[in-house]
XYZ file of C-alpha atoms in Angstrom:
80
model
C 94.850 89.195 108.077
C 94.251 85.529 108.616
C 96.393 82.876 106.983
C 94.475 81.813 103.892
C 94.788 78.175 104.935
C 92.540 78.747 107.939
C 89.525 79.026 105.653
C 90.413 75.786 103.895
C 90.951 74.107 107.250
C 87.444 75.267 108.421
C 85.925 73.767 105.287
C 87.719 70.479 105.596
C 87.020 70.199 109.344
C 83.289 70.751 108.794
C 83.142 68.263 105.944
C 84.815 65.685 108.181
C 82.338 66.513 110.922
C 79.375 66.176 108.591
C 80.607 62.780 107.351
C 81.000 61.600 110.946
C 77.576 62.621 112.183
C 75.670 61.606 109.049
C 76.991 58.063 108.935
C 73.878 55.852 108.945
C 71.505 58.804 108.931
C 68.690 59.319 106.465
C 66.856 62.328 105.094
C 64.008 61.397 107.470
C 66.548 61.725 110.405
C 67.366 65.216 109.186
C 63.684 66.089 109.202
C 62.901 64.545 112.555
C 66.004 65.119 114.688
C 66.300 68.769 115.691
C 69.812 68.296 117.112
C 71.100 66.578 114.029
C 69.470 69.211 111.769
C 71.003 72.033 113.856
C 74.431 70.437 113.608
C 74.124 70.134 109.826
C 72.908 73.711 109.445
C 75.767 74.969 111.629
C 78.372 73.055 109.612
C 76.914 74.355 106.322
C 77.075 77.914 107.742
C 80.761 77.534 108.662
C 81.559 76.031 105.281
C 79.765 78.716 103.409
C 81.313 81.594 105.380
C 84.769 80.072 104.950
C 84.224 79.674 101.181
C 83.185 83.289 100.925
C 86.481 84.286 102.600
C 88.844 82.200 100.395
C 90.859 84.664 98.383
C 90.207 84.960 94.670
C 93.721 83.817 93.923
C 92.929 80.387 95.580
C 89.582 80.203 93.894
C 91.128 80.768 90.553
C 93.833 78.241 91.172
C 91.164 75.642 92.154
C 88.298 76.070 89.691
C 87.112 72.470 90.287
C 85.999 73.341 93.840
C 82.424 74.669 93.953
C 83.223 77.828 95.980
C 80.124 79.747 94.838
C 77.862 76.820 95.432
C 79.118 76.364 98.963
C 78.437 80.030 99.766
C 75.016 79.902 98.002
C 74.005 76.825 100.027
C 74.912 78.580 103.207
C 72.748 81.535 102.216
C 69.794 79.321 101.340
C 70.037 77.391 104.614
C 70.448 80.513 106.779
C 68.015 82.811 105.010
C 65.529 80.240 103.802
């Protein structure tokens, strides 16, 4: 069983990555730059998968974090 913190670390790392690569980018860049769009989709996938694996105990202790929304966004991005 993985240490619960690994899921939180994945989420935080991907958020930091998204902030770094999106600095100065626009929605138009996301539409026109396949590499940028792929990187964003990949990060969203990792965030969503990690959010799905965060134990209920941690979710309950942190109700202000949008766990379900992160997972749902991942599903929308991956499955259309």
